[in-house]
Short mmCIF file of C-alpha atoms (C1' of nucleotides) and ligand atoms in Angstrom, two decimals:
data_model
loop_
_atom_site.label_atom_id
_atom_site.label_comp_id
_atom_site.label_asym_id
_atom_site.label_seq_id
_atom_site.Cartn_x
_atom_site.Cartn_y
_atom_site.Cartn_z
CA UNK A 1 -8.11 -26.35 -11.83
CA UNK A 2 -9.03 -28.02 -8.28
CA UNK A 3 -8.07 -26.93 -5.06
CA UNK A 4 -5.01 -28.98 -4.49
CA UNK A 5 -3.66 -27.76 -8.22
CA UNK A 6 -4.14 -24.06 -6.69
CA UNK A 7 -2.67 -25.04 -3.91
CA UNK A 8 0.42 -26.28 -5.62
CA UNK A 9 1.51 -23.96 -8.09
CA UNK A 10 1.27 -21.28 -5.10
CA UNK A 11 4.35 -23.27 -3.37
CA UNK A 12 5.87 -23.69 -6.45
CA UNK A 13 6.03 -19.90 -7.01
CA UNK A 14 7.18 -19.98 -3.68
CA UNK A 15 4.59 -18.49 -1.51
CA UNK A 16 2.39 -19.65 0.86
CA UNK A 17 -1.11 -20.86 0.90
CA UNK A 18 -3.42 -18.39 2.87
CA UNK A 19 -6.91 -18.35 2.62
CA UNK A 20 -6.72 -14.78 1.08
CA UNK A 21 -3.78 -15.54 -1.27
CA UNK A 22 -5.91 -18.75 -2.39
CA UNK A 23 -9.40 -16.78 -2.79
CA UNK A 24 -7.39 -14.97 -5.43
CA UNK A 25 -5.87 -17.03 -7.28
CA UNK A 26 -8.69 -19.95 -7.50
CA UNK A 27 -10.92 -16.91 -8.60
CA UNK A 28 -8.18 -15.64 -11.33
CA UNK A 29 -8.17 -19.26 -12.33
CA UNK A 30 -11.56 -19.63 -12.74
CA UNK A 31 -12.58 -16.06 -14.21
CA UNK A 32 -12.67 -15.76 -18.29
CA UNK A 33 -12.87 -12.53 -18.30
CA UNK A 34 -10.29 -9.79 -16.78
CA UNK A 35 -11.50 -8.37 -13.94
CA UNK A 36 -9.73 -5.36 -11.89
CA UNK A 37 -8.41 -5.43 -8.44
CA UNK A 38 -11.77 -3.72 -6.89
CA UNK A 39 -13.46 -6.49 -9.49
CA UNK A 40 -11.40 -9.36 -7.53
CA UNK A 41 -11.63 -7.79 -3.81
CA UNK A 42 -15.16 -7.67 -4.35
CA UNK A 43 -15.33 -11.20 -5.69
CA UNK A 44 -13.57 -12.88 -3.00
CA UNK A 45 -15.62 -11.52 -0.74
CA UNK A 46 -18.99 -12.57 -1.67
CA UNK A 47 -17.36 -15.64 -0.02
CA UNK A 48 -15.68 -16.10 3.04
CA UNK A 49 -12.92 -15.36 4.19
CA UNK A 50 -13.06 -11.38 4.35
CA UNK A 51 -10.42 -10.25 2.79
CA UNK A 52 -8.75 -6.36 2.64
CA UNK A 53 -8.31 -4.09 0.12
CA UNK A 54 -4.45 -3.99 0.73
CA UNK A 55 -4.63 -7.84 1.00
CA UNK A 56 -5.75 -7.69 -2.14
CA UNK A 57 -3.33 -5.66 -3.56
CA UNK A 58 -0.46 -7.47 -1.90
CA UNK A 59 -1.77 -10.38 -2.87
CA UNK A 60 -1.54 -9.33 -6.91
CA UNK A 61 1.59 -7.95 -6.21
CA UNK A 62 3.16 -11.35 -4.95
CA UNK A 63 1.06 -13.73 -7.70
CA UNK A 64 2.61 -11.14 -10.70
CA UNK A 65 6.18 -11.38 -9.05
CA UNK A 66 6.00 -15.25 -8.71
CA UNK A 67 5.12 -15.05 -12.59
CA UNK A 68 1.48 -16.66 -11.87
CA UNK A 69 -0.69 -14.19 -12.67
CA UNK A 70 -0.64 -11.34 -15.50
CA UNK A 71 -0.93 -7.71 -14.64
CA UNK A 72 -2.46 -6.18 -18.23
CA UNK A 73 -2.21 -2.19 -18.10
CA UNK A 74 -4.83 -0.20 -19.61
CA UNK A 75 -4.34 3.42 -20.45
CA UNK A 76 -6.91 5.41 -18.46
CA UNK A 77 -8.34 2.30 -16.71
CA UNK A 78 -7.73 0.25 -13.56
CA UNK A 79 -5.44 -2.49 -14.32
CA UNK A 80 -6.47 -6.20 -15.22
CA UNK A 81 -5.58 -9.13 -13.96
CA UNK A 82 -5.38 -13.08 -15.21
CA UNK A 83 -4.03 -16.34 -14.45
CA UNK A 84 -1.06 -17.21 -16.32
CA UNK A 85 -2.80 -20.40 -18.08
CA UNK A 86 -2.55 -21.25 -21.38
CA UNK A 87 -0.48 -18.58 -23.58
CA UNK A 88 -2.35 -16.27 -25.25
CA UNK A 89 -2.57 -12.99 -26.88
CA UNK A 90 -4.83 -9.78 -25.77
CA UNK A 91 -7.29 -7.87 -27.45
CA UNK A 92 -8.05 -4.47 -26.01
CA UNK A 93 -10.94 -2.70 -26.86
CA UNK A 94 -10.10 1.17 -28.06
CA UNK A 95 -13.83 2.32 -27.08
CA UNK A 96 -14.77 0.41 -23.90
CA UNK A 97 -11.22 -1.37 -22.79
CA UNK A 98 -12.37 -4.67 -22.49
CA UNK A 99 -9.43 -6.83 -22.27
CA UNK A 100 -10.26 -10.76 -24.34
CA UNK A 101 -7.72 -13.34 -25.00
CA UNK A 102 -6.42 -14.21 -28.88
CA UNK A 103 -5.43 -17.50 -29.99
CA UNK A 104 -1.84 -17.57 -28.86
CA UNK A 105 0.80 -17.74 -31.67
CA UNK A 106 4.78 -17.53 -32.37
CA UNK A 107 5.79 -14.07 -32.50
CA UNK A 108 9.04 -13.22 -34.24
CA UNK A 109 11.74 -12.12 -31.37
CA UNK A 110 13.73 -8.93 -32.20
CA UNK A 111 16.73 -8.79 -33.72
CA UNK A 112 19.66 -9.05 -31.15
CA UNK A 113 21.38 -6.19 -32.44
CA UNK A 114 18.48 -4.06 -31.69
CA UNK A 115 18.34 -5.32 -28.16
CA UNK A 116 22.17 -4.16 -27.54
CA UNK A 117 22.50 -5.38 -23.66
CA UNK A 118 18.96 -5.71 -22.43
CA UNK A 119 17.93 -8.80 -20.82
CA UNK A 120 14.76 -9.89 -22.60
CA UNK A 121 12.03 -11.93 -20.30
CA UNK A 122 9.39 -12.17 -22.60
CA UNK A 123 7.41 -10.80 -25.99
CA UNK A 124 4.05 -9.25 -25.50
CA UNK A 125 1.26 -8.69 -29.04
CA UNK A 126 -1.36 -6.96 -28.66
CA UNK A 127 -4.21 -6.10 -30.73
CA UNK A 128 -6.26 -2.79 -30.32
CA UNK A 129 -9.43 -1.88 -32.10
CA UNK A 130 -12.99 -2.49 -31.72
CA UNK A 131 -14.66 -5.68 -29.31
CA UNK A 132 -17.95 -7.37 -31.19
CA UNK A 133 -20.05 -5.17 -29.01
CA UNK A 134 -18.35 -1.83 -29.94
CA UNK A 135 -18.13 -2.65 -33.40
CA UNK A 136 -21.74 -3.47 -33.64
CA UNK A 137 -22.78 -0.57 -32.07
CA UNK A 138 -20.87 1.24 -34.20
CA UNK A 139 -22.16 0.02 -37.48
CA UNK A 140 -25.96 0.54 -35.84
CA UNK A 141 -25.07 3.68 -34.12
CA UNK B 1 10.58 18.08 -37.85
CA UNK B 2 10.05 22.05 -38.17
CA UNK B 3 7.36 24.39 -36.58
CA UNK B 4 5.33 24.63 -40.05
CA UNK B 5 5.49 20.66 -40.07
CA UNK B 6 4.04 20.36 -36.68
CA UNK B 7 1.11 22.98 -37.52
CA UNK B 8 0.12 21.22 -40.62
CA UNK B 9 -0.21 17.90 -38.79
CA UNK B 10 -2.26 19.42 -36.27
CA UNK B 11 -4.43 20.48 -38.60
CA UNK B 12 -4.44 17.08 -40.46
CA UNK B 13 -4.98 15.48 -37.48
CA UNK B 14 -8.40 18.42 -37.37
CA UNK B 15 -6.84 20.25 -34.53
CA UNK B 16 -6.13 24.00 -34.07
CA UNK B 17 -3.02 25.15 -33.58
CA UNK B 18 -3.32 26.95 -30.37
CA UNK B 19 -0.06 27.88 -28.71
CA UNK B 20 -0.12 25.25 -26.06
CA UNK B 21 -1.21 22.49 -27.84
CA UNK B 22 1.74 23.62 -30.48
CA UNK B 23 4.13 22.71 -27.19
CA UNK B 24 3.07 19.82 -26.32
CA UNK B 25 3.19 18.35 -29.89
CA UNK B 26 6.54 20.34 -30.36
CA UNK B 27 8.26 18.96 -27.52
CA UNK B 28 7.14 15.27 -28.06
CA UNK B 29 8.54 15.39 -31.71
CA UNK B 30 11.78 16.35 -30.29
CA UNK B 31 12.05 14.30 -27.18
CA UNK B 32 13.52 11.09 -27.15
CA UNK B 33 12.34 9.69 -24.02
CA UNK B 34 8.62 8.59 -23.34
CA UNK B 35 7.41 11.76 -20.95
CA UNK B 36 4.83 11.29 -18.29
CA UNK B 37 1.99 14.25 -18.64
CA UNK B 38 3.39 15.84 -15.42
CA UNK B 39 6.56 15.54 -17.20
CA UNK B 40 5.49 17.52 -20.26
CA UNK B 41 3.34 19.51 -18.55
CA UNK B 42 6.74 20.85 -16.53
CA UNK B 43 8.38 20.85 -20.16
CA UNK B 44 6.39 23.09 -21.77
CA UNK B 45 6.03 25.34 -18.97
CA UNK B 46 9.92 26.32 -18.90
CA UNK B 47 9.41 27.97 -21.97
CA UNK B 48 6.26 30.15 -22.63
CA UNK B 49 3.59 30.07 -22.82
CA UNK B 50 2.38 28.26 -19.68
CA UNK B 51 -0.45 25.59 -19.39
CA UNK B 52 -2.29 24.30 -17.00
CA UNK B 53 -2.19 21.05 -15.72
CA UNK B 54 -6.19 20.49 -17.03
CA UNK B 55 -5.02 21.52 -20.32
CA UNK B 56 -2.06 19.59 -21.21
CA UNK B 57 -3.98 16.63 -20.28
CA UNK B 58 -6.73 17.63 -22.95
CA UNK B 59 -4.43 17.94 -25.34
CA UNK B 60 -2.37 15.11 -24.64
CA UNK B 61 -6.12 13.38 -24.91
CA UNK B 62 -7.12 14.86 -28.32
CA UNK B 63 -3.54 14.13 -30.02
CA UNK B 64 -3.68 10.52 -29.07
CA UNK B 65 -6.98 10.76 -30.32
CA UNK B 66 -5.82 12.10 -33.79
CA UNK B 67 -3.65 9.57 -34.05
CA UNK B 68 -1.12 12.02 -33.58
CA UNK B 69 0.83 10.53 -30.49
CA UNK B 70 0.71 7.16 -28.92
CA UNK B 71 -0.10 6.58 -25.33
CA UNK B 72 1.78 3.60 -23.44
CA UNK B 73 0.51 2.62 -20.31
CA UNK B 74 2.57 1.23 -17.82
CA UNK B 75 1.85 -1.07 -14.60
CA UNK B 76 1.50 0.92 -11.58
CA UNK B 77 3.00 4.30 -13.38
CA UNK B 78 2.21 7.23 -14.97
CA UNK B 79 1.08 6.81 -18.84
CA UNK B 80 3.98 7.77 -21.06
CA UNK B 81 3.59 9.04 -24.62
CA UNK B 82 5.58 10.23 -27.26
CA UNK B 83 5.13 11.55 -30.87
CA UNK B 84 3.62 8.80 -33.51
CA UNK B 85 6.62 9.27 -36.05
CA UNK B 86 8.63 6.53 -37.24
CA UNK B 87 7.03 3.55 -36.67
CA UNK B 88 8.32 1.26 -33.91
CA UNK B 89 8.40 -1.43 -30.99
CA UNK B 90 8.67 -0.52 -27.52
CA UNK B 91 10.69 -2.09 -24.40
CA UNK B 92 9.16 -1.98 -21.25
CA UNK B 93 11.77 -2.18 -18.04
CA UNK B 94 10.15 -4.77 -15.80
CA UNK B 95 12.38 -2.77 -13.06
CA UNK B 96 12.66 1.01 -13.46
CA UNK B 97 9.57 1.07 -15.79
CA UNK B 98 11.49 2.88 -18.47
CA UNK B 99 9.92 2.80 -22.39
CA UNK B 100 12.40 2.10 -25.00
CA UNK B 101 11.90 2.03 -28.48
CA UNK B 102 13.27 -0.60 -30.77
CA UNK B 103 13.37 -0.40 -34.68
CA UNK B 104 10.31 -2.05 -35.80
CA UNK B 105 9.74 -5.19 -37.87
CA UNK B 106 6.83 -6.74 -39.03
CA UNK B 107 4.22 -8.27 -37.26
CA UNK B 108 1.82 -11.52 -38.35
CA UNK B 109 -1.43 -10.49 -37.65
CA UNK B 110 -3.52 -13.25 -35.80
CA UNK B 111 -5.91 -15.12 -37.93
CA UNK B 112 -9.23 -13.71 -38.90
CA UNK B 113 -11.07 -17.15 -37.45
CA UNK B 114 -9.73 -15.30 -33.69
CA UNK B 115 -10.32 -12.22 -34.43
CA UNK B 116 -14.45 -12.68 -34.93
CA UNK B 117 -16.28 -10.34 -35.85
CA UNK B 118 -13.81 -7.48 -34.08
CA UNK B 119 -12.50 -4.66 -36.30
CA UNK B 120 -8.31 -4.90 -35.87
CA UNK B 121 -6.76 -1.19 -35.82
CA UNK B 122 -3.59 -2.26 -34.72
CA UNK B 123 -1.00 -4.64 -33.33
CA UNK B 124 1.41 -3.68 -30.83
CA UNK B 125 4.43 -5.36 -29.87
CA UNK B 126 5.80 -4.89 -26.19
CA UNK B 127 9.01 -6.32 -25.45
CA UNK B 128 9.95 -6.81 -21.11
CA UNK B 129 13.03 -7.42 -19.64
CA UNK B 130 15.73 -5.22 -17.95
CA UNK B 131 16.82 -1.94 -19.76
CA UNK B 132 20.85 -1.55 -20.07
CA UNK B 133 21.22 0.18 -16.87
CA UNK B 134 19.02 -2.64 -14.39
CA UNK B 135 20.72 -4.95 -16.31
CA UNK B 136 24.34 -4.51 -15.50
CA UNK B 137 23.21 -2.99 -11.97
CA UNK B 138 21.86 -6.58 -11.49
CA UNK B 139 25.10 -8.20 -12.73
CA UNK B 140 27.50 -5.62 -10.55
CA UNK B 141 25.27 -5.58 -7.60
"C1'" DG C 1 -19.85 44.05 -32.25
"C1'" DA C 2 -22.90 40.07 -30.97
"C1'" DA C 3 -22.87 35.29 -31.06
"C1'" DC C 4 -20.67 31.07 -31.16
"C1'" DA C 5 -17.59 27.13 -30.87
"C1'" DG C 6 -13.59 25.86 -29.17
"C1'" DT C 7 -10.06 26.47 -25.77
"C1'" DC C 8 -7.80 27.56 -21.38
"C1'" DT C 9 -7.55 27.85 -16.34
"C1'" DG C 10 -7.24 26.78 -11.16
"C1'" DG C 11 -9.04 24.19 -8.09
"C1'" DA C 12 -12.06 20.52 -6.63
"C1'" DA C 13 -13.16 15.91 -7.15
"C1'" DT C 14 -12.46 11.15 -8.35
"C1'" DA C 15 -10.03 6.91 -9.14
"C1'" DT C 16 -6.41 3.95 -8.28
"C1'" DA C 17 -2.82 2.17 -5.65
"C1'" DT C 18 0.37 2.10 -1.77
"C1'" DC C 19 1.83 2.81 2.98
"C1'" DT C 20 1.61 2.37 8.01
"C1'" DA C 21 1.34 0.63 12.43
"C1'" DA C 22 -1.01 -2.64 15.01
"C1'" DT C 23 -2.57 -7.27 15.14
"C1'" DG C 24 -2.99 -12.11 13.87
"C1'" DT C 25 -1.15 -16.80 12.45
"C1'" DG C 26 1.34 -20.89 12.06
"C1'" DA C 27 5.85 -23.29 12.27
"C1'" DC C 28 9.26 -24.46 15.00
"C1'" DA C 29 12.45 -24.53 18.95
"C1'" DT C 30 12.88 -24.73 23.88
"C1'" DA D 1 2.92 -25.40 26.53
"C1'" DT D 2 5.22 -21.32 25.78
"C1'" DG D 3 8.24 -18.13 23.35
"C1'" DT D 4 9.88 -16.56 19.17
"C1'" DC D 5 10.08 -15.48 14.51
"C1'" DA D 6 8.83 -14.57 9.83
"C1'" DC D 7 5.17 -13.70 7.30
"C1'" DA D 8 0.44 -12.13 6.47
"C1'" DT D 9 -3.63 -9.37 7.28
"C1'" DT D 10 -6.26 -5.27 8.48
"C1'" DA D 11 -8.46 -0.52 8.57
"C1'" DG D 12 -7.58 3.59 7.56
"C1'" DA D 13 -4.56 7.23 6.05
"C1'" DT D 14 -1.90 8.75 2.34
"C1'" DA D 15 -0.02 9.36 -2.25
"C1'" DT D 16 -0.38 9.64 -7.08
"C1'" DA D 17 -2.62 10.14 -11.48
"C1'" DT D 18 -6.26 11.78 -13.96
"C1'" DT D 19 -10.65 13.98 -14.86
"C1'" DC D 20 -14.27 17.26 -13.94
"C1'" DC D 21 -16.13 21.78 -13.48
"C1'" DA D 22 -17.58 26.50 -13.96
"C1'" DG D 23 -16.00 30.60 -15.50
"C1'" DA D 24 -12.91 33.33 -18.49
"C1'" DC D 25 -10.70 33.91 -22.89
"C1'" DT D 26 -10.01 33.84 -28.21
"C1'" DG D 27 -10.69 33.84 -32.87
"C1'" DT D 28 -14.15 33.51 -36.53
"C1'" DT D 29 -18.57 34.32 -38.63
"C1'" DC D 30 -22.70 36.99 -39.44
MN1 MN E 201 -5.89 -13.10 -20.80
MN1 MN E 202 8.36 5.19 -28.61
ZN1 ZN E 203 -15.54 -2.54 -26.59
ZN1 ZN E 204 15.45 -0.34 -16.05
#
DNA sequence: GAACAGTCTGGAATATATCTAATGTGACAT
DNA sequence: ATGTCACATTAGATATATTCCAGACTGTTC
């Protein structure tokens, strides 16, 4: 995604486009992998501008609110972070806690009785067990 | 589920049975909400015999370990867990954080072509929206 | 009854995230 | 151009959640 793209879907989730907020986002955008806040604060600032800590974690705050960005909780770990791109599933690894996106496909919704009154915003799968490194070291181990 | 029923799965799960680790395990069989350790850690310590803080954490540790309980992290909260028994989905409260279960239905595991070479243990399904009460406080307020 | 593995404990330490109060920034009105 | 306003940023302090540690305890085996 190019600058003016970036650019863009920040207005369109209804915030503005500072340098900091922009850092983040073009780096989420960019990023395959899922890196954690102190992962993006330090990213953004191998480049200019310098941005804070608490910048950062405003920042995430307002891109997960506007719905651009995913905030992926890992028990015992920091949290992860990605751009909301192309649907997808996660992966997490049990051993290490690597977070890797799955092929994105229909999952069934619930059925509405067993909702009763909640207001559902959106299904989340995901898959826990060994990454390709783990599992290899495993069997070798 | 009785006290002889707890101590055998302990031990299936190759645990002793020690008296504090017998609380913890008790009182997540019998609770329906999804404690926080602090909250357990309070619960068990009402009635005898009283743990530390250290030590319901390493239990709370080894029985997720064991398979014995299930550990759902939240965003920006306190893990929750509660007692592996039935099996079921969970709601997540995009508001008050709350963990709800909901009756569980099968899942379509993701094709083995994106799954590589990584070994599957589970999938989870996470549901997120507003619980009953954010939901009508929304609508009222 | 010594030795041992496993467990428990309180407190210290770490990791993660949020808060605060002061300052900066850009848009817009006067 | 200056004043004003909402919003954003900053460094550092603070809060919260979890783990570590070193020593004490417990139950079992030889
Ligand atoms: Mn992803
Ligand atoms: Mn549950
Ligand atoms: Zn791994
Ligand atoms: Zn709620």
């Amino acid at each position: 995604m190019n600058a003016e793209a970036i650019k863009r879907s920040l207005e369109s989730g209804g915030l503005r486009c500072t340098p900091q907020r922009y850092a983040v986002m073009a780096f989420l955008t960019e990023c395959k992998r899922h890196p954690t806040a102190a992962e993006i604060f330090e990213a953004v600032n191998r480049v200019d501008p310098r941005s804070s800590r608490a910048t950062t974690y405003n920042n995430l705050r307002d891109l997960v609110q506007a719905g651009l960005v995913r905030e992926v909780a890992v028990e015992g770990r920091a949290a992860r972070f990605d751009a909301k791109g192309m649907r997808h599933h996660h992966f997490i690894c049990d051993r290490c806690g690597n977070v890797e996106d799955i092929e994105w496909y229909n999952v069934r919704r619930p059925a509405s009785r067993s909702l009763g009154k909640r207001i559902l915003r959106e299904c989340e799968l995901i898959f826990r067990g060994l990454c390709i490194k783990c599992a290899q070291r495993r069997a070798s181990g």
